Each structure stands twice: as C-alpha cells, then as structure tokens.
Short mmCIF file of C-alpha atoms and ligand atoms in Angstrom, two decimals:
data_model
loop_
_atom_site.label_atom_id
_atom_site.label_comp_id
_atom_site.label_asym_id
_atom_site.label_seq_id
_atom_site.Cartn_x
_atom_site.Cartn_y
_atom_site.Cartn_z
CA MET A 26 19.84 10.20 4.32
CA PHE A 27 17.18 12.35 5.91
CA TRP A 28 14.80 14.92 4.50
CA ASP A 29 13.89 16.46 7.85
CA LYS A 30 16.10 14.88 10.47
CA ALA A 31 14.85 17.00 13.36
CA LYS A 32 11.33 15.68 12.84
CA GLU A 33 12.13 12.15 11.70
CA CYS A 34 14.40 11.50 14.69
CA MET A 35 12.38 13.36 17.32
CA PRO A 36 12.49 11.93 20.85
CA ARG A 37 9.29 9.92 21.38
CA ALA A 38 8.14 12.04 24.31
CA ASP A 39 8.30 15.20 22.19
CA LEU A 40 6.57 13.42 19.34
CA GLU A 41 3.73 12.33 21.60
CA GLN A 42 3.30 15.85 22.91
CA LEU A 43 3.18 17.15 19.33
CA GLN A 44 0.65 14.47 18.39
CA LEU A 45 -1.57 15.41 21.29
CA GLU A 46 -1.54 19.10 20.42
CA ARG A 47 -2.24 18.38 16.78
CA LEU A 48 -4.98 15.93 17.67
CA GLN A 49 -6.64 18.53 19.88
CA SER A 50 -6.73 21.05 17.06
CA THR A 51 -7.99 18.41 14.60
CA LEU A 52 -10.83 17.50 16.95
CA TYR A 53 -11.73 21.14 17.29
CA ARG A 54 -11.63 21.50 13.50
CA VAL A 55 -13.90 18.55 12.78
CA ALA A 56 -16.33 19.29 15.61
CA THR A 57 -16.68 22.84 14.33
CA HIS A 58 -16.79 22.25 10.59
CA VAL A 59 -17.97 18.70 9.88
CA PRO A 60 -21.59 17.97 10.87
CA PHE A 61 -20.93 14.20 10.66
CA TYR A 62 -18.32 14.35 13.43
CA ARG A 63 -20.21 16.95 15.44
CA LYS A 64 -23.20 14.61 15.55
CA LYS A 65 -21.10 11.56 16.42
CA PHE A 66 -19.27 13.37 19.20
CA LYS A 67 -22.57 14.54 20.61
CA GLU A 68 -24.03 11.02 20.56
CA LEU A 69 -20.98 9.68 22.37
CA ALA A 70 -20.81 12.65 24.74
CA ILE A 71 -17.30 13.51 23.63
CA ASP A 72 -16.09 16.96 24.48
CA PRO A 73 -13.37 17.76 21.94
CA ASP A 74 -12.02 20.52 24.21
CA GLY A 75 -11.65 18.20 27.17
CA PHE A 76 -9.23 15.85 25.40
CA SER A 77 -6.07 15.65 27.45
CA SER A 78 -4.19 12.46 26.54
CA LEU A 79 -3.49 10.27 23.55
CA GLU A 80 -4.99 7.28 25.39
CA GLU A 81 -8.38 8.96 25.09
CA LEU A 82 -8.22 8.37 21.34
CA ARG A 83 -9.90 5.06 22.01
CA LYS A 84 -13.08 6.85 23.03
CA LEU A 85 -13.44 8.42 19.59
CA PRO A 86 -15.69 6.86 16.95
CA PHE A 87 -14.25 5.02 13.95
CA THR A 88 -14.70 6.35 10.43
CA THR A 89 -15.35 3.80 7.69
CA LYS A 90 -15.44 3.72 3.92
CA ASP A 91 -19.24 3.64 4.18
CA ASP A 92 -19.21 6.90 6.12
CA LEU A 93 -17.21 8.42 3.27
CA ARG A 94 -19.62 7.06 0.70
CA ASN A 95 -22.64 8.30 2.63
CA ASN A 96 -21.17 11.77 2.60
CA TYR A 97 -20.27 11.77 -1.10
CA PRO A 98 -18.88 13.97 -2.50
CA TYR A 99 -17.89 16.77 -0.12
CA GLY A 100 -19.81 16.06 3.08
CA LEU A 101 -16.74 15.38 5.23
CA PHE A 102 -14.67 18.34 4.06
CA ALA A 103 -13.67 20.65 6.88
CA VAL A 104 -13.01 23.70 4.71
CA PRO A 105 -15.09 25.48 2.07
CA LEU A 106 -14.35 24.44 -1.51
CA ARG A 107 -12.67 27.76 -2.22
CA ASP A 108 -9.83 26.63 0.05
CA VAL A 109 -9.49 23.27 -1.68
CA VAL A 110 -6.85 23.32 -4.41
CA ARG A 111 -6.80 19.63 -5.40
CA LEU A 112 -9.27 16.77 -5.54
CA HIS A 113 -8.54 13.09 -5.90
CA ALA A 114 -10.80 10.07 -5.75
CA SER A 115 -10.43 6.46 -4.91
CA SER A 116 -12.62 4.10 -6.84
CA GLY A 117 -11.97 1.14 -4.59
CA THR A 118 -12.85 -2.27 -5.86
CA THR A 119 -16.58 -1.91 -5.56
CA GLY A 120 -19.22 0.74 -5.48
CA MET A 121 -19.11 4.47 -5.47
CA ALA A 122 -15.90 6.49 -5.49
CA THR A 123 -14.84 8.47 -2.46
CA VAL A 124 -13.60 11.99 -2.96
CA VAL A 125 -10.72 13.55 -1.04
CA GLY A 126 -9.55 17.16 -1.02
CA TYR A 127 -6.38 19.07 -0.16
CA THR A 128 -5.70 22.68 0.77
CA ARG A 129 -2.49 24.32 -0.35
CA ASN A 130 -1.01 23.56 3.05
CA ASP A 131 -2.10 19.91 2.79
CA LEU A 132 -0.26 19.66 -0.53
CA LYS A 133 2.86 21.13 1.03
CA ASN A 134 2.75 18.62 3.90
CA TRP A 135 2.03 15.79 1.47
CA SER A 136 4.98 16.59 -0.76
CA ASP A 137 7.20 16.84 2.32
CA MET A 138 6.10 13.40 3.49
CA VAL A 139 6.76 11.89 0.07
CA ALA A 140 10.10 13.72 -0.03
CA ARG A 141 10.97 11.95 3.24
CA ILE A 142 10.33 8.49 1.85
CA LEU A 143 12.18 9.21 -1.39
CA THR A 144 15.16 10.52 0.59
CA ALA A 145 15.02 7.54 2.94
CA THR A 146 15.42 5.25 -0.08
CA GLY A 147 18.40 7.29 -1.26
CA VAL A 148 16.89 9.56 -3.93
CA ASP A 149 18.26 13.13 -4.08
CA ALA A 150 18.51 16.11 -6.42
CA ASP A 151 20.93 14.24 -8.70
CA ASP A 152 18.39 11.54 -9.48
CA VAL A 153 16.17 11.12 -12.50
CA VAL A 154 12.83 9.78 -11.31
CA GLN A 155 10.48 7.98 -13.69
CA ILE A 156 6.97 7.98 -12.30
CA ALA A 157 5.03 5.12 -13.84
CA PHE A 158 2.04 5.39 -11.51
CA GLY A 159 -1.16 6.63 -13.10
CA TYR A 160 -1.66 10.40 -13.04
CA GLY A 161 -5.24 11.43 -12.54
CA LEU A 162 -7.73 10.82 -9.80
CA PHE A 163 -5.45 8.08 -8.37
CA THR A 164 -3.11 9.63 -5.81
CA GLY A 165 -0.06 7.60 -6.87
CA GLY A 166 1.20 9.67 -9.83
CA PHE A 167 0.70 13.18 -8.48
CA GLY A 168 1.65 12.20 -4.93
CA LEU A 169 5.05 10.87 -5.93
CA HIS A 170 5.49 13.62 -8.51
CA TYR A 171 5.27 16.50 -6.07
CA GLY A 172 7.47 14.72 -3.54
CA ALA A 173 10.15 14.04 -6.15
CA GLU A 174 10.08 17.66 -7.32
CA ARG A 175 10.35 18.75 -3.72
CA VAL A 176 13.53 16.68 -3.39
CA GLY A 177 14.83 18.46 -6.47
CA ALA A 178 15.09 15.34 -8.62
CA SER A 179 14.49 15.50 -12.37
CA VAL A 180 11.00 14.10 -12.68
CA ILE A 181 9.68 12.18 -15.69
CA PRO A 182 5.86 12.20 -15.43
CA ILE A 183 5.40 9.33 -17.86
CA SER A 184 2.36 7.88 -16.02
CA SER A 185 1.41 4.22 -16.28
CA GLY A 186 1.26 1.94 -19.29
CA ASN A 187 3.01 1.75 -22.64
CA THR A 188 5.70 -0.64 -21.54
CA LYS A 189 7.94 -0.31 -24.61
CA ARG A 190 8.00 3.45 -24.24
CA GLN A 191 8.75 3.14 -20.51
CA ILE A 192 11.74 1.02 -21.41
CA GLN A 193 12.99 3.39 -24.06
CA ILE A 194 12.77 6.28 -21.62
CA LEU A 195 14.47 4.25 -18.89
CA GLN A 196 17.37 3.87 -21.31
CA ASP A 197 17.44 7.24 -23.07
CA PHE A 198 16.69 9.53 -20.12
CA LYS A 199 19.11 7.61 -17.89
CA THR A 200 16.47 7.05 -15.22
CA THR A 201 17.98 6.34 -11.80
CA ALA A 202 14.79 5.78 -9.79
CA LEU A 203 11.70 3.91 -10.92
CA VAL A 204 8.37 4.48 -9.19
CA CYS A 205 5.45 2.10 -9.87
CA THR A 206 3.56 -0.89 -8.53
CA PRO A 207 5.77 -3.92 -7.80
CA SER A 208 3.88 -6.05 -10.31
CA TYR A 209 4.56 -3.48 -13.02
CA ALA A 210 8.25 -3.37 -12.09
CA LEU A 211 8.39 -7.10 -12.65
CA LEU A 212 6.61 -6.78 -15.98
CA LEU A 213 9.13 -4.10 -17.05
CA ALA A 214 12.01 -6.35 -15.97
CA ASP A 215 10.63 -9.37 -17.82
CA THR A 216 9.94 -7.34 -20.96
CA MET A 217 13.50 -6.01 -20.92
CA MET A 218 14.84 -9.52 -20.56
CA ALA A 219 12.71 -10.66 -23.49
CA MET A 220 14.10 -7.75 -25.50
CA ASP A 221 17.65 -8.83 -24.60
CA ILE A 222 18.39 -5.55 -22.90
CA ASN A 223 21.40 -5.77 -20.64
CA ILE A 224 20.32 -4.34 -17.29
CA ASN A 225 23.90 -3.18 -16.66
CA THR A 226 23.55 -0.63 -19.44
CA LEU A 227 20.82 1.14 -17.43
CA GLN A 228 21.53 3.74 -14.74
CA LEU A 229 18.77 2.45 -12.43
CA LYS A 230 19.68 2.46 -8.73
CA TYR A 231 16.41 2.68 -6.85
CA GLY A 232 12.86 1.43 -7.10
CA LEU A 233 10.09 2.83 -4.92
CA PHE A 234 7.18 0.46 -5.12
CA GLY A 235 3.76 0.42 -3.55
CA GLY A 236 0.05 0.67 -4.05
CA GLU A 237 -0.53 -3.09 -3.74
CA PRO A 238 0.63 -5.97 -1.54
CA TRP A 239 3.87 -7.76 -2.48
CA SER A 240 5.93 -10.43 -0.80
CA GLU A 241 9.57 -10.41 0.31
CA GLU A 242 10.23 -13.02 -2.38
CA MET A 243 8.86 -10.67 -5.01
CA ARG A 244 11.17 -7.95 -3.71
CA THR A 245 14.16 -10.28 -4.10
CA GLU A 246 13.10 -11.14 -7.63
CA ILE A 247 12.76 -7.46 -8.63
CA LYS A 248 16.06 -6.59 -6.95
CA ASN A 249 17.86 -9.37 -8.75
CA LYS A 250 16.33 -8.69 -12.13
CA LEU A 251 16.83 -4.92 -12.03
CA GLY A 252 19.89 -4.70 -9.78
CA ILE A 253 18.38 -2.00 -7.56
CA ILE A 254 17.43 -1.13 -4.00
CA ALA A 255 13.68 -1.71 -3.77
CA THR A 256 11.62 -0.10 -1.02
CA ASP A 257 8.00 -0.57 -0.05
CA ASN A 258 5.73 2.46 0.22
CA TYR A 259 2.30 2.52 1.67
CA GLY A 260 -0.56 4.93 1.71
CA LEU A 261 -4.22 5.37 0.90
CA SER A 262 -6.24 8.19 -0.59
CA GLU A 263 -8.62 8.48 2.34
CA VAL A 264 -5.73 9.24 4.67
CA MET A 265 -3.63 11.16 2.13
CA GLY A 266 -2.15 8.99 -0.63
CA PRO A 267 1.41 7.63 -0.93
CA GLY A 268 3.70 8.95 1.80
CA VAL A 269 1.80 7.68 4.83
CA ALA A 270 4.65 5.23 5.47
CA GLY A 271 7.78 4.14 3.65
CA GLU A 272 10.93 2.11 4.13
CA CYS A 273 14.39 3.46 4.79
CA SER A 274 17.41 1.85 3.14
CA TYR A 275 17.37 -0.96 5.75
CA CYS A 276 14.29 -2.24 3.89
CA ASN A 277 12.86 -3.71 7.02
CA GLY A 278 9.51 -2.16 7.78
CA LEU A 279 7.87 1.12 6.82
CA HIS A 280 8.32 4.23 8.94
CA ILE A 281 4.97 5.88 9.55
CA ASN A 282 4.95 9.70 9.34
CA GLU A 283 3.75 9.91 12.90
CA ASP A 284 3.94 13.67 13.18
CA HIS A 285 1.05 13.74 10.68
CA PHE A 286 -0.83 10.55 11.53
CA ILE A 287 -1.62 8.60 14.67
CA VAL A 288 -1.65 4.89 14.00
CA GLU A 289 -3.53 2.19 15.89
CA VAL A 290 -3.82 -1.53 15.19
CA ILE A 291 -7.11 -3.14 16.13
CA ASN A 292 -8.66 -6.55 16.09
CA PRO A 293 -11.19 -6.17 13.25
CA ASP A 294 -13.74 -8.35 15.05
CA THR A 295 -13.64 -6.93 18.56
CA LEU A 296 -12.39 -3.46 17.50
CA GLU A 297 -10.10 -3.53 20.54
CA PRO A 298 -6.39 -2.70 20.20
CA VAL A 299 -4.18 -5.74 19.64
CA THR A 300 -1.16 -6.27 21.86
CA PRO A 301 1.83 -4.36 20.45
CA GLY A 302 3.40 -6.24 17.56
CA GLU A 303 0.36 -8.39 16.88
CA LEU A 304 -1.33 -8.55 13.47
CA GLY A 305 -4.42 -6.44 13.04
CA GLU A 306 -6.19 -3.76 11.05
CA LEU A 307 -4.46 -0.40 10.65
CA VAL A 308 -6.44 2.61 11.81
CA PHE A 309 -5.22 6.14 11.12
CA THR A 310 -6.16 9.52 12.50
CA THR A 311 -4.87 12.49 10.52
CA ILE A 312 -3.58 15.30 12.72
CA THR A 313 -2.45 17.99 10.28
CA LYS A 314 -4.88 17.71 7.39
CA GLU A 315 -7.06 20.75 6.83
CA ALA A 316 -9.41 19.88 3.97
CA PHE A 317 -10.18 16.25 4.70
CA PRO A 318 -9.30 15.17 8.23
CA VAL A 319 -10.30 11.65 9.23
CA ILE A 320 -10.69 10.34 12.75
CA ARG A 321 -9.79 6.67 13.38
CA TYR A 322 -10.18 5.67 9.74
CA ARG A 323 -10.47 1.89 9.39
CA THR A 324 -8.22 0.97 6.49
CA ARG A 325 -9.08 -2.76 6.22
CA ASP A 326 -5.33 -3.27 5.72
CA LEU A 327 -3.65 -5.87 7.89
CA ALA A 328 -0.17 -5.33 9.27
CA ARG A 329 1.84 -5.36 12.48
CA LEU A 330 3.60 -2.51 14.21
CA MET A 331 7.32 -2.97 14.89
CA PRO A 332 7.83 -1.05 18.12
CA GLU A 333 11.58 -1.77 18.36
CA PRO A 334 13.89 1.05 17.17
CA CYS A 335 15.31 1.00 13.63
CA PRO A 336 19.09 1.19 13.14
CA CYS A 337 18.60 4.18 10.80
CA GLY A 338 17.87 6.42 13.80
CA ARG A 339 14.38 7.44 12.81
CA THR A 340 12.07 7.39 15.80
CA PHE A 341 8.88 7.03 13.79
CA GLN A 342 7.46 3.58 14.41
CA ARG A 343 7.61 1.07 11.63
CA MET A 344 4.87 -1.18 10.33
CA THR A 345 5.44 -4.44 8.53
CA ARG A 346 4.39 -4.80 4.94
CA VAL A 347 0.62 -5.00 4.51
CA ILE A 348 -0.08 -8.70 4.26
CA GLY A 349 -3.60 -8.35 2.93
CA ARG A 350 -6.92 -6.75 3.53
CA THR A 351 -9.67 -7.90 5.82
CA ASP A 352 -11.83 -8.02 2.70
CA ASP A 353 -9.46 -10.13 0.58
CA MET A 354 -8.98 -12.65 3.30
CA LEU A 355 -10.28 -15.99 2.11
CA ILE A 356 -11.75 -18.51 4.45
CA ILE A 357 -11.00 -21.91 3.10
CA LYS A 358 -12.23 -24.80 5.15
CA GLY A 359 -12.28 -22.50 8.15
CA VAL A 360 -8.69 -21.33 7.72
CA ASN A 361 -7.83 -17.70 7.02
CA VAL A 362 -5.72 -17.36 3.89
CA TYR A 363 -4.28 -14.28 2.18
CA PRO A 364 -3.22 -14.22 -1.48
CA LEU A 365 0.23 -12.99 -0.43
CA GLN A 366 0.95 -16.21 1.49
CA ILE A 367 0.35 -18.15 -1.70
CA GLU A 368 2.66 -15.80 -3.62
CA SER A 369 5.50 -16.40 -1.15
CA ILE A 370 5.22 -20.14 -1.53
CA LEU A 371 5.08 -20.08 -5.33
CA PHE A 372 8.22 -17.97 -5.50
CA ASP A 373 10.04 -20.75 -3.75
CA ILE A 374 9.19 -23.45 -6.23
CA GLU A 375 11.50 -24.04 -9.17
CA GLY A 376 9.85 -23.77 -12.59
CA THR A 377 6.88 -21.65 -11.54
CA GLU A 378 6.70 -18.07 -12.70
CA PRO A 379 5.81 -15.38 -10.19
CA HIS A 380 2.51 -14.91 -11.97
CA TYR A 381 -0.54 -16.44 -10.43
CA GLN A 382 -4.23 -15.95 -10.01
CA LEU A 383 -6.68 -17.25 -7.46
CA ILE A 384 -10.15 -18.25 -8.53
CA VAL A 385 -12.54 -18.28 -5.62
CA GLU A 386 -15.83 -20.09 -5.71
CA ARG A 387 -18.25 -20.99 -3.02
CA GLU A 388 -19.14 -24.54 -2.19
CA GLY A 389 -21.75 -24.61 0.53
CA ARG A 390 -20.52 -22.24 3.22
CA LEU A 391 -16.85 -22.46 2.38
CA ASP A 392 -14.63 -20.88 -0.22
CA LYS A 393 -12.99 -23.14 -2.74
CA VAL A 394 -9.80 -21.83 -4.24
CA THR A 395 -8.09 -22.82 -7.45
CA VAL A 396 -4.60 -21.46 -7.93
CA LEU A 397 -3.62 -20.87 -11.55
CA VAL A 398 0.15 -20.84 -11.82
CA GLU A 399 2.20 -19.93 -14.86
CA VAL A 400 5.00 -22.34 -15.53
CA VAL A 401 8.01 -22.01 -17.79
CA GLU A 402 7.55 -23.29 -21.31
CA SER A 403 9.79 -26.31 -20.90
CA ILE A 404 7.58 -27.62 -18.10
CA PHE A 405 4.29 -26.76 -19.73
CA PHE A 406 5.16 -28.75 -22.80
CA ASP A 407 6.80 -31.50 -20.80
CA GLN A 408 5.39 -34.92 -20.25
CA MET A 409 2.18 -35.20 -18.28
CA LYS A 410 4.05 -37.02 -15.58
CA LYS A 411 6.35 -34.11 -14.85
CA GLN A 412 3.44 -31.71 -14.86
CA ARG A 413 1.56 -33.89 -12.43
CA GLN A 414 4.59 -34.02 -10.18
CA LEU A 415 4.81 -30.25 -10.14
CA VAL A 416 1.10 -29.88 -9.35
CA GLU A 417 1.51 -32.35 -6.49
CA LEU A 418 4.55 -30.47 -5.19
CA ILE A 419 2.75 -27.12 -5.23
CA LYS A 420 -0.32 -28.63 -3.56
CA LYS A 421 1.83 -30.21 -0.90
CA ARG A 422 3.73 -26.99 -0.15
CA LEU A 423 0.51 -25.00 0.02
CA ALA A 424 -1.10 -27.63 2.23
CA THR A 425 1.83 -27.70 4.66
CA GLU A 426 2.19 -23.98 4.91
CA LEU A 427 -1.42 -22.90 4.80
CA GLY A 428 -2.86 -25.91 6.55
CA ILE A 429 -5.48 -26.55 3.88
CA GLY A 430 -5.81 -28.14 0.48
CA VAL A 431 -6.37 -26.04 -2.62
CA ASP A 432 -6.65 -26.98 -6.28
CA VAL A 433 -3.75 -26.13 -8.54
CA LYS A 434 -3.75 -25.73 -12.32
CA LEU A 435 -0.69 -25.05 -14.42
CA VAL A 436 -1.06 -22.57 -17.24
CA GLU A 437 1.29 -21.63 -20.04
CA GLU A 438 3.71 -18.75 -19.65
CA LYS A 439 2.23 -15.29 -20.31
CA THR A 440 -1.38 -16.45 -20.34
CA LEU A 441 -2.48 -14.70 -17.15
CA GLU A 442 -3.30 -11.05 -17.44
CA ARG A 443 -0.52 -8.51 -16.71
CA PHE A 444 -1.26 -5.19 -15.02
CA GLU A 445 0.11 -1.72 -15.53
CA GLY A 446 -1.37 -0.46 -12.28
CA LYS A 447 -2.49 -2.53 -9.34
CA ALA A 448 -2.52 -6.25 -9.99
CA LYS A 449 -5.77 -8.14 -9.53
CA ARG A 450 -4.81 -11.56 -8.22
CA VAL A 451 -8.17 -12.81 -7.05
CA ILE A 452 -11.07 -13.59 -9.36
CA ASP A 453 -14.06 -13.88 -7.12
CA LYS A 454 -16.85 -15.93 -8.62
CA ARG A 455 -18.85 -16.14 -5.43
CA LYS A 456 -22.25 -14.59 -5.54
CA LEU A 457 -22.41 -13.27 -2.04
O1 DLL B 29 -2.63 3.16 -3.56
C1 DLL B 29 -1.75 5.16 -2.57
C2 DLL B 29 -0.39 4.76 -2.98
C3 DLL B 29 0.02 5.00 -4.26
C4 DLL B 29 0.49 4.18 -2.08
C5 DLL B 29 1.30 4.67 -4.63
C6 DLL B 29 1.76 3.86 -2.44
C7 DLL B 29 2.18 4.11 -3.72
P1 DLL B 29 -5.47 3.95 -2.95
O2 DLL B 29 -5.65 3.84 -4.42
O3 DLL B 29 -6.46 4.70 -2.16
O4 DLL B 29 -4.10 4.66 -2.64
O5 DLL B 29 -5.34 2.48 -2.42
C8 DLL B 29 -5.02 2.26 -1.07
O6 DLL B 29 -3.88 0.18 -1.60
O7 DLL B 29 -5.55 0.61 1.51
C9 DLL B 29 -3.84 -0.84 0.51
O8 DLL B 29 -4.84 -1.83 0.52
C10 DLL B 29 -3.19 -0.80 -0.85
N1 DLL B 29 -1.77 -0.43 -0.73
C11 DLL B 29 -1.19 0.76 -0.96
N2 DLL B 29 0.14 0.68 -0.77
C12 DLL B 29 0.42 -0.60 -0.41
C13 DLL B 29 1.60 -1.33 -0.08
C14 DLL B 29 -2.85 4.22 -2.99
N3 DLL B 29 2.81 -0.78 -0.11
C15 DLL B 29 -4.90 0.79 -0.78
N4 DLL B 29 1.47 -2.63 0.27
C16 DLL B 29 -4.46 0.54 0.63
C17 DLL B 29 0.26 -3.22 0.29
C18 DLL B 29 -0.81 -1.30 -0.37
N5 DLL B 29 -0.87 -2.60 -0.02
#
C-alpha cells in the first residue's frame, strides 16, 4: 500500500532533479536567514546561487550537534518565531538540549512522511493505533500521532509507561497497531505472557517500532510473541523526528523519504563518502524544511545504503537498520564492537533472556566490557557447573563472532532495569 505513490515511486532521474531544485532553494533560505550558514559559506567561498548539481553537495560544510548546541536555542532557525507553530527538543545522552522548530507547512510535510511509513507497514483508516511513545518534547509521540491521524486511523494517544494500563487498552480498545520502542514492545509482550493473556484474543496486526537500535533477532522475538508484522522506523529530531525512513511490508531496509532529505554515508574518520553499500555515518540535508533546515547534518548513526531496488516498487533508496552510533562504539582490545552485535549473539543462545547490559570500564587505554545476561530461573538456580558451562558458551560465542574476549556474568531473571522509552544498554563507568 502507498500513501503517495506518484512521489514514492518517482523515476530516479525526476527525483534527482527535484532534489536539486529543493536543495537550491534551501541553500538560498539558509544563506539569507541563518547567520551561521552565511558565515560558513563565506569562509568556504560557496556561492549558494551557483549550485548546479547534486555532486556539489560535497563542497558544503557539515553541521554537527555542537553547532546546534552553540546556537541554542533558536540561532539556527530560518524563520521568525511567529512562523513557528511547534517546538521540540532532543536531550541527547549528554549535555544541553537542542531545540527544533516547525512551521505549519513543516508539520504538514512531517505528517505526510509519517503517513507514508504507516501505510507502507499496512496501517489504514480502519486501524486503531496505540501510540506508546512519549508525548512531549520528544518527537516520537506527536510525530507518529499526526501521521496516524493523517492516515485516518483511530489514534489512542496513551503515551509511554503504565504497562498494565497499556495492556488493558490493547485489549479493550481492540488496538490493531502498536507504536513504541522495540524494547518496550518486548516488555509488553512479556508482561502479557506473565499475566496469562492469550495473544490470539488481541486484534493486534502491526507494530511500528523505532527510536533505538534493535537486532533482527529481536524483531523475530517480538513477531513471534505478539503475532504481528513488525517494521523498523528511523528518524531524529535534528532532521525532523520519526518519518525520516521506514520499512515497507518486505521488512528489509528502511526507505528514506528522499524527496525531503538528501542522504550521504561518510567515513566518520576521513569524512569522505564511503563506496556505495559500505558501512558509515549517515549524513542528512533537509530540502523542504522551512523553520529548521540543516545542511549535511552528521547523525553519528552507522548504517549502510542499499542501492538495489526494492520489490515493493518504491524508488526511494533504502538504508539498513542502524547498527549503532559512532559514540556507542566500544573499542575492546583494539576491536570495534557495537552493543547490537552482542544482542544478536545472545538471542541465539538457549536459556538466555533477551535482556542484557554492558558495563564498560577502562583498563589502561582499552575498554573492558562485562556483559550482564539475564538467564531463565531454572538455569540461575541450577548447579554451579551448568552455570559455568553457560558462561563459557556465551564467552566462546562472543569471542568467535566479535574476535575478542569479554567477561560474562549471569543475573537472575527480571533483575536488569526495563525501559518504557529508549533502552539504555551500556553503563559507562569510564571517566574519560
Ligand atoms: O528517536 C525519533 C524517532 C522516534 C524515530 C520514534 C523513530 C521512532 P531522537 O530522540 O532525536 O529522535 O533520537 C534520535 O535515536 O540518531 C538514532 O541514534 C536513534 N534511533 C532512532 N530511530 C532508530 C532506529 C527519535 N529505528 C536517535 N534504529 C537517532 C536505531 C534509532 N536507532
């Protein structure tokens, strides 16, 4: 199903022409209204009017989270506040929040983009959509909300938290589509199992998950436990919020809304583009946003582009799931490791629960990682010998697949913290 087939299936040549035109007007907009970009363009001798091909994008400066922070709160807005009708903020993991704004037209485009990803999953006007993302400064709740209303679905703005109430509403309101973080979906599923609720009595058909990294194994687990189609949805406040990219029902990569964003993938060390299909940092340029346009925004998110066409017919390029962030990459004995790799391996091992936490400490120049893994009760209370065998097995699997040794500790079921929003898997004890 398509929300806007003419756009989503546009021939690439037409799309590129549209991108160029929209980029030209964005450059004009920022050079005229945002002193930060005007200054940067001047320093780099960039003439925004002389921009005649998409390849020239590479000449433009990057924008980073620090640039946003340095211009807190409204310094990068390209319209006066009287034209801004919504503000959101991203707290990030550290430091000062960054503020983002939307004009009425930005909100219309945003809800259209979210409507596309909901439709691509299968959601339509007959669906009842339970939005269990936080409403507030976080873009997740409101972003999905407006998109779901745009589709014409019946929207339940329950927001995050209060798991028992979520479950009651899932049952009573006959929810057909659940929208939340993947870790919260799993928590809901596990709580329902503990309450002996038969999943077949629910009307759930779809789950749209996002806001945090998750593995393919976690998808399978959620699909099996809830009996639904589960799609991955990606976005970030600085670029817009949810709706930047989302999966179609083939569940094999996320289509990027390329008529609104130009995507690049760069090597985060050299800042040069990677060869197509190679892993690197996602960089987005917004080309329709009025209030808060960003040029070559460095996301810190690592993914690959999938240039080959998708069987669904959409011509928008896909990206793979985000496998991690440049800033949550751990260097253990010189090897780059992402928490998600560890998650995939744990899912494979019988007796371990899909709940884990990584404790990172620094020994000398290298990171030392201890993986805390929840194990089912029967194993936890089993003989020491069996526990030791399991620890050895996990260590061995991690060592073979990651190429390094890490410490493993088994913990009792339900002892690690659960999250209603984004899960925090890494406890960083390094004093850097
Ligand atoms: O998390 C927007 C969003 C809300 C997307 C709901 C999808 C669904 P921020 O709070 O600004 O915005 O956080 C953005 O979260 O840079 C990624 O690191 C991470 N992230 C978001 N979606 C995914 C995903 C929202 N599907 C940051 N997979 C991004 C992996 C994701 N990471």
